[in-house]
Amino acid sequence: MARKKASLPITVIPLELAVNQQEAEIKITDRINKSNELLEITIQNSQQLHDAGKEYAKWDDFNKQLLKRLFTSEELFLEYNRYKGGMSILRGEKSLGEKRNDFTVKVEDKCHRLESIIERLELIPESRELISVNSIQNDKSKNVNYSQIFIVHGHDDSAKLEVARFIEKLGFEPIIIHEQPNASKTIIEKIEAFSNVGFGVVIYSPCDIGGKNKDNPELAGRARQNVVFEHGFLIGKLGRSKVCPLVTGNVETPNDISGIVYTSMDTSNWQIALAKELRTADYAVDMNDVI
């Protein structure tokens, strides 16, 4: 008599947050808000209904992938995916009005499912990996010196001094890297010497001219190579959100770094933009000092 094969144990992956609760809520809420664009689509003929269906599919597919990424297991993704809503069952071909109503019901039902997930977020624990990362980040933030700010610049001394004076006006100490004593140190070693500084300002000015290596190239103003390098180094050291690039004049900026916002110093509101970024980075900025 043949022995019955022993069944393999089933590994159950616990439902945990892969990101913090606030981030998960913001991202899911954003998807709910985007559903309003679907509900506002004009559907007056079959082609418009078809196009609306394609937009819904893109929205729905994004939601599914998002739920997979926000949590450690696919439990809520499966719950969302199998939720069909209250579709009406009619005999024969439905009219355009009935199909339009079904489309609306389908979108609203999916939104209700996302809203239900948001309601339960506070009941879902964070994953061990997330807790560990948060702990490391908290330890780092405890050692940050919130009284100093890096300044990286090219040959535009007036822009450098303007930024430095503004930082001093806010009550902080500007650390102008190129003015630090050499002591046989490289730029990287100078930055590392101030390892606990929590923010950097990079000034892009048209100190050099460059273009593509071809016949009759179109030349454009560019920042010094060391400025671009030090900008990248500070992003790697501090994080993208803690480095503010300022631009003076007509200067070409690196176009292959996604998510970087360059603020022009030629406008009157660059001080406000910088002050807001400093506040976001946990620097104690009094906006009354900006005026």
Tab-separated table of C-alpha atoms in Angstrom:
chain	number	residue	atom	x	y	z
A	1	MET	CA	0.000	0.000	0.000
A	2	ALA	CA	1.479	3.326	-1.112
A	3	ARG	CA	2.258	5.826	1.564
A	4	LYS	CA	0.442	9.107	1.480
A	5	LYS	CA	2.844	11.923	0.722
A	6	ALA	CA	3.283	14.375	3.549
A	7	SER	CA	1.931	17.771	2.631
A	8	LEU	CA	4.390	20.638	2.705
A	9	PRO	CA	3.789	23.278	5.357
A	10	ILE	CA	2.129	26.417	4.027
A	11	THR	CA	4.017	29.593	4.800
A	12	VAL	CA	1.621	32.379	5.695
A	13	ILE	CA	3.076	35.827	5.134
A	14	PRO	CA	1.679	38.206	7.769
A	15	LEU	CA	-0.031	41.374	6.611
A	16	GLU	CA	2.268	44.247	7.585
A	17	LEU	CA	3.008	47.735	6.326
A	18	ALA	CA	6.038	48.006	4.045
A	19	VAL	CA	5.900	51.813	4.420
A	20	ASN	CA	4.784	53.984	7.299
A	21	GLN	CA	1.066	54.470	7.893
A	22	GLN	CA	1.050	58.126	6.848
A	23	GLU	CA	2.722	57.414	3.508
A	24	ALA	CA	0.329	54.543	2.795
A	25	GLU	CA	-2.676	56.731	3.586
A	26	ILE	CA	-1.418	59.559	1.365
A	27	LYS	CA	-0.787	57.262	-1.597
A	28	ILE	CA	-4.137	55.455	-1.356
A	29	THR	CA	-6.004	58.730	-0.857
A	30	ASP	CA	-4.336	60.083	-3.984
A	31	ARG	CA	-5.687	57.113	-5.956
A	32	ILE	CA	-9.187	57.785	-4.612
A	33	ASN	CA	-8.898	61.428	-5.636
A	34	LYS	CA	-7.798	60.435	-9.137
A	35	SER	CA	-11.020	58.459	-9.523
A	36	ASN	CA	-12.824	61.800	-9.770
A	37	GLU	CA	-11.181	62.280	-13.159
A	38	LEU	CA	-12.755	59.004	-14.306
A	39	LEU	CA	-16.179	59.961	-13.011
A	40	GLU	CA	-15.983	63.303	-14.826
A	41	ILE	CA	-15.326	61.709	-18.234
A	42	THR	CA	-18.039	62.541	-20.762
A	43	ILE	CA	-19.629	59.345	-22.134
A	44	GLN	CA	-22.098	60.078	-24.915
A	45	ASN	CA	-21.225	57.350	-27.411
A	46	SER	CA	-19.624	53.913	-27.644
A	47	GLN	CA	-16.174	55.272	-28.500
A	48	GLN	CA	-16.135	57.494	-25.426
A	49	LEU	CA	-17.260	54.531	-23.326
A	50	HIS	CA	-14.412	52.459	-24.781
A	51	ASP	CA	-11.875	55.209	-24.056
A	52	ALA	CA	-13.217	55.589	-20.508
A	53	GLY	CA	-12.790	51.852	-20.020
A	54	LYS	CA	-9.125	52.097	-21.004
A	55	GLU	CA	-8.553	54.936	-18.541
A	56	TYR	CA	-10.251	52.886	-15.828
A	57	ALA	CA	-8.023	49.893	-16.603
A	58	LYS	CA	-4.870	52.012	-16.197
A	59	TRP	CA	-6.152	53.452	-12.919
A	60	ASP	CA	-7.156	50.026	-11.633
A	61	ASP	CA	-3.863	48.361	-12.644
A	62	PHE	CA	-1.911	51.070	-10.819
A	63	ASN	CA	-4.019	50.512	-7.699
A	64	LYS	CA	-3.264	46.786	-7.756
A	65	GLN	CA	0.479	47.321	-8.048
A	66	LEU	CA	0.374	49.977	-5.334
A	67	LEU	CA	-1.334	47.636	-2.873
A	68	LYS	CA	1.307	45.001	-3.572
A	69	ARG	CA	4.065	47.486	-2.750
A	70	LEU	CA	2.529	49.080	0.341
A	71	PHE	CA	2.113	45.803	2.222
A	72	THR	CA	4.246	42.735	2.842
A	73	SER	CA	1.574	40.285	1.663
A	74	GLU	CA	-0.970	40.313	-1.170
A	75	GLU	CA	-3.948	39.938	1.167
A	76	LEU	CA	-5.394	43.401	0.523
A	77	PHE	CA	-4.492	43.271	-3.161
A	78	LEU	CA	-6.498	40.056	-3.521
A	79	GLU	CA	-9.357	41.553	-1.531
A	80	TYR	CA	-9.411	44.621	-3.787
A	81	ASN	CA	-9.047	42.578	-6.966
A	82	ARG	CA	-11.906	40.176	-6.296
A	83	TYR	CA	-14.297	42.922	-5.252
A	84	LYS	CA	-16.707	43.203	-8.173
A	85	GLY	CA	-19.305	45.558	-6.773
A	86	GLY	CA	-23.018	45.619	-7.469
A	87	MET	CA	-23.204	45.237	-11.249
A	88	SER	CA	-26.756	45.044	-12.542
A	89	ILE	CA	-27.810	41.896	-14.401
A	90	LEU	CA	-30.055	42.558	-17.384
A	91	ARG	CA	-31.142	40.443	-20.302
A	92	GLY	CA	-30.161	41.430	-23.803
A	93	GLU	CA	-27.924	44.274	-24.923
A	94	LYS	CA	-27.596	47.093	-22.429
A	95	SER	CA	-28.263	50.643	-23.478
A	96	LEU	CA	-25.489	53.241	-23.427
A	97	GLY	CA	-27.046	54.777	-20.323
A	98	GLU	CA	-26.991	51.425	-18.509
A	99	LYS	CA	-23.369	50.823	-19.503
A	100	ARG	CA	-22.453	54.315	-18.339
A	101	ASN	CA	-24.144	53.625	-15.008
A	102	ASP	CA	-22.255	50.330	-14.683
A	103	PHE	CA	-18.995	52.200	-15.323
A	104	THR	CA	-19.794	54.684	-12.552
A	105	VAL	CA	-20.766	51.925	-10.125
A	106	LYS	CA	-17.558	50.026	-10.899
A	107	VAL	CA	-15.351	53.046	-10.161
A	108	GLU	CA	-17.243	53.935	-6.984
A	109	ASP	CA	-17.121	50.356	-5.706
A	110	LYS	CA	-13.342	50.233	-6.127
A	111	CYS	CA	-13.063	53.554	-4.292
A	112	HIS	CA	-15.128	52.190	-1.417
A	113	ARG	CA	-12.717	49.257	-1.184
A	114	LEU	CA	-9.732	51.631	-1.031
A	115	GLU	CA	-11.489	53.714	1.618
A	116	SER	CA	-12.063	50.555	3.641
A	117	ILE	CA	-8.341	49.783	3.500
A	118	ILE	CA	-7.506	53.281	4.761
A	119	GLU	CA	-9.889	52.778	7.702
A	120	ARG	CA	-7.926	49.665	8.724
A	121	LEU	CA	-4.404	51.043	8.324
A	122	GLU	CA	-3.994	51.803	12.035
A	123	LEU	CA	-4.678	48.136	12.796
A	124	ILE	CA	-1.884	46.882	10.519
A	125	PRO	CA	1.575	46.712	12.157
A	126	GLU	CA	4.756	47.905	10.479
A	127	SER	CA	7.145	45.274	9.147
A	128	ARG	CA	10.377	44.484	10.996
A	129	GLU	CA	12.379	45.848	8.069
A	130	LEU	CA	10.531	49.177	8.217
A	131	ILE	CA	10.960	49.426	11.997
A	132	SER	CA	14.692	48.762	11.589
A	133	VAL	CA	15.060	51.422	8.873
A	134	ASN	CA	13.119	53.964	10.938
A	135	SER	CA	15.307	53.223	13.948
A	136	ILE	CA	18.480	53.838	11.939
A	137	GLN	CA	17.085	57.073	10.501
A	138	ASN	CA	16.053	58.269	13.953
A	139	ASP	CA	19.548	57.588	15.287
A	140	LYS	CA	21.030	59.605	12.429
A	141	SER	CA	18.621	62.495	12.922
A	142	LYS	CA	19.589	62.741	16.601
A	143	ASN	CA	23.157	63.594	15.550
A	144	VAL	CA	22.243	66.201	12.919
A	145	ASN	CA	23.584	69.699	13.497
A	146	TYR	CA	20.627	71.925	12.675
A	147	SER	CA	22.664	75.112	13.077
A	148	GLN	CA	24.895	74.691	10.012
A	149	ILE	CA	24.232	74.546	6.247
A	150	PHE	CA	26.619	73.611	3.432
A	151	ILE	CA	27.099	76.007	0.508
A	152	VAL	CA	28.582	74.754	-2.775
A	153	HIS	CA	29.296	77.379	-5.433
A	154	GLY	CA	31.226	78.256	-8.569
A	155	HIS	CA	32.845	81.583	-9.467
A	156	ASP	CA	29.787	83.756	-8.790
A	157	ASP	CA	30.910	85.331	-5.526
A	158	SER	CA	27.950	87.713	-5.356
A	159	ALA	CA	25.479	84.795	-5.409
A	160	LYS	CA	27.555	82.972	-2.787
A	161	LEU	CA	27.546	85.981	-0.477
A	162	GLU	CA	23.833	86.602	-1.029
A	163	VAL	CA	22.982	83.035	-0.026
A	164	ALA	CA	25.387	83.096	2.927
A	165	ARG	CA	23.921	86.358	4.252
A	166	PHE	CA	20.396	84.978	3.929
A	167	ILE	CA	21.339	81.825	5.845
A	168	GLU	CA	22.860	83.979	8.584
A	169	LYS	CA	19.688	86.084	8.632
A	170	LEU	CA	17.729	82.916	9.417
A	171	GLY	CA	20.057	82.260	12.352
A	172	PHE	CA	22.234	79.510	10.860
A	173	GLU	CA	25.948	79.203	10.102
A	174	PRO	CA	26.855	78.856	6.411
A	175	ILE	CA	29.616	76.311	5.803
A	176	ILE	CA	31.245	77.413	2.535
A	177	ILE	CA	33.188	74.307	1.603
A	178	HIS	CA	35.822	76.004	-0.561
A	179	GLU	CA	36.673	78.428	2.244
A	180	GLN	CA	37.498	75.655	4.714
A	181	PRO	CA	41.228	75.129	5.459
A	182	ASN	CA	42.806	72.699	3.011
A	183	ALA	CA	45.104	70.738	5.348
A	184	SER	CA	45.769	68.488	2.316
A	185	LYS	CA	42.085	67.515	2.279
A	186	THR	CA	40.023	66.814	-0.829
A	187	ILE	CA	36.546	68.312	-1.252
A	188	ILE	CA	34.997	65.024	-0.145
A	189	GLU	CA	37.139	64.974	2.987
A	190	LYS	CA	36.144	68.567	3.756
A	191	ILE	CA	32.479	67.615	3.548
A	192	GLU	CA	33.064	64.532	5.676
A	193	ALA	CA	34.719	66.735	8.308
A	194	PHE	CA	31.270	68.280	8.832
A	195	SER	CA	29.540	64.908	8.796
A	196	ASN	CA	26.583	65.991	10.935
A	197	VAL	CA	25.479	69.011	8.846
A	198	GLY	CA	21.916	68.283	7.742
A	199	PHE	CA	21.361	70.463	4.655
A	200	GLY	CA	23.176	71.774	1.602
A	201	VAL	CA	22.662	74.607	-0.898
A	202	VAL	CA	24.237	74.245	-4.349
A	203	ILE	CA	24.576	77.350	-6.543
A	204	TYR	CA	24.562	76.709	-10.302
A	205	SER	CA	26.058	79.689	-12.159
A	206	PRO	CA	27.161	79.892	-15.834
A	207	CYS	CA	30.895	79.846	-15.076
A	208	ASP	CA	31.797	77.536	-17.987
A	209	ILE	CA	30.567	77.046	-21.551
A	210	GLY	CA	29.967	73.657	-23.144
A	211	GLY	CA	28.047	71.661	-25.723
A	212	LYS	CA	27.875	68.361	-27.599
A	213	ASN	CA	30.947	67.096	-29.444
A	214	LYS	CA	29.742	67.705	-33.009
A	215	ASP	CA	30.096	70.175	-35.863
A	216	ASN	CA	28.788	73.635	-35.001
A	217	PRO	CA	27.702	72.706	-31.471
A	218	GLU	CA	25.238	74.886	-29.614
A	219	LEU	CA	27.174	76.156	-26.636
A	220	ALA	CA	25.437	76.908	-23.361
A	221	GLY	CA	26.422	78.231	-19.972
A	222	ARG	CA	27.267	75.484	-17.505
A	223	ALA	CA	28.198	75.221	-13.863
A	224	ARG	CA	31.713	74.213	-12.902
A	225	GLN	CA	32.262	70.460	-12.982
A	226	ASN	CA	33.125	70.429	-9.294
A	227	VAL	CA	29.740	72.023	-8.494
A	228	VAL	CA	27.861	69.265	-10.336
A	229	PHE	CA	30.017	66.609	-8.663
A	230	GLU	CA	29.563	68.040	-5.178
A	231	HIS	CA	25.820	68.357	-5.782
A	232	GLY	CA	25.661	64.628	-6.502
A	233	PHE	CA	27.852	63.838	-3.505
A	234	LEU	CA	25.603	65.833	-1.168
A	235	ILE	CA	22.515	64.071	-2.543
A	236	GLY	CA	24.163	60.731	-1.782
A	237	LYS	CA	25.199	61.874	1.695
A	238	LEU	CA	22.158	63.844	2.856
A	239	GLY	CA	19.334	62.697	0.585
A	240	ARG	CA	17.738	64.518	-2.342
A	241	SER	CA	15.186	66.337	-0.168
A	242	LYS	CA	17.948	67.946	1.918
A	243	VAL	CA	19.830	69.594	-0.930
A	244	CYS	CA	18.490	72.772	-2.560
A	245	PRO	CA	19.964	73.695	-5.970
A	246	LEU	CA	19.761	77.399	-6.820
A	247	VAL	CA	20.333	78.750	-10.341
A	248	THR	CA	21.690	82.135	-11.419
A	249	GLY	CA	21.542	83.405	-14.994
A	250	ASN	CA	21.082	81.234	-18.069
A	251	VAL	CA	22.769	77.993	-17.055
A	252	GLU	CA	22.300	74.431	-18.289
A	253	THR	CA	21.428	72.010	-15.493
A	254	PRO	CA	21.819	68.213	-15.457
A	255	ASN	CA	18.725	66.777	-17.132
A	256	ASP	CA	19.160	63.118	-16.213
A	257	ILE	CA	18.464	63.421	-12.483
A	258	SER	CA	14.747	62.884	-11.935
A	259	GLY	CA	12.861	64.760	-9.255
A	260	ILE	CA	15.328	67.634	-8.862
A	261	VAL	CA	13.716	71.089	-8.726
A	262	TYR	CA	16.039	73.991	-9.545
A	263	THR	CA	15.063	77.351	-8.026
A	264	SER	CA	16.061	80.506	-9.895
A	265	MET	CA	17.767	83.236	-7.882
A	266	ASP	CA	16.686	85.721	-10.547
A	267	THR	CA	13.212	85.804	-9.011
A	268	SER	CA	12.281	87.431	-5.719
A	269	ASN	CA	10.866	84.321	-4.061
A	270	TRP	CA	13.950	82.071	-3.955
A	271	GLN	CA	14.433	82.925	-0.271
A	272	ILE	CA	10.915	81.699	0.519
A	273	ALA	CA	11.496	78.486	-1.441
A	274	LEU	CA	14.776	77.821	0.392
A	275	ALA	CA	13.240	78.604	3.784
A	276	LYS	CA	10.398	76.163	3.129
A	277	GLU	CA	12.840	73.401	2.191
A	278	LEU	CA	14.816	74.041	5.356
A	279	ARG	CA	11.653	73.744	7.447
A	280	THR	CA	10.810	70.482	5.689
A	281	ALA	CA	14.293	69.250	6.648
A	282	ASP	CA	13.480	70.031	10.323
A	283	TYR	CA	15.484	73.265	10.542
A	284	ALA	CA	13.855	75.748	12.917
A	285	VAL	CA	12.996	78.533	10.473
A	286	ASP	CA	10.894	81.522	11.470
A	287	MET	CA	9.172	82.635	8.268
A	288	ASN	CA	8.973	86.160	9.700
A	289	ASP	CA	12.764	86.334	9.252
A	290	VAL	CA	12.384	85.669	5.531
A	291	ILE	CA	10.550	88.923	4.877
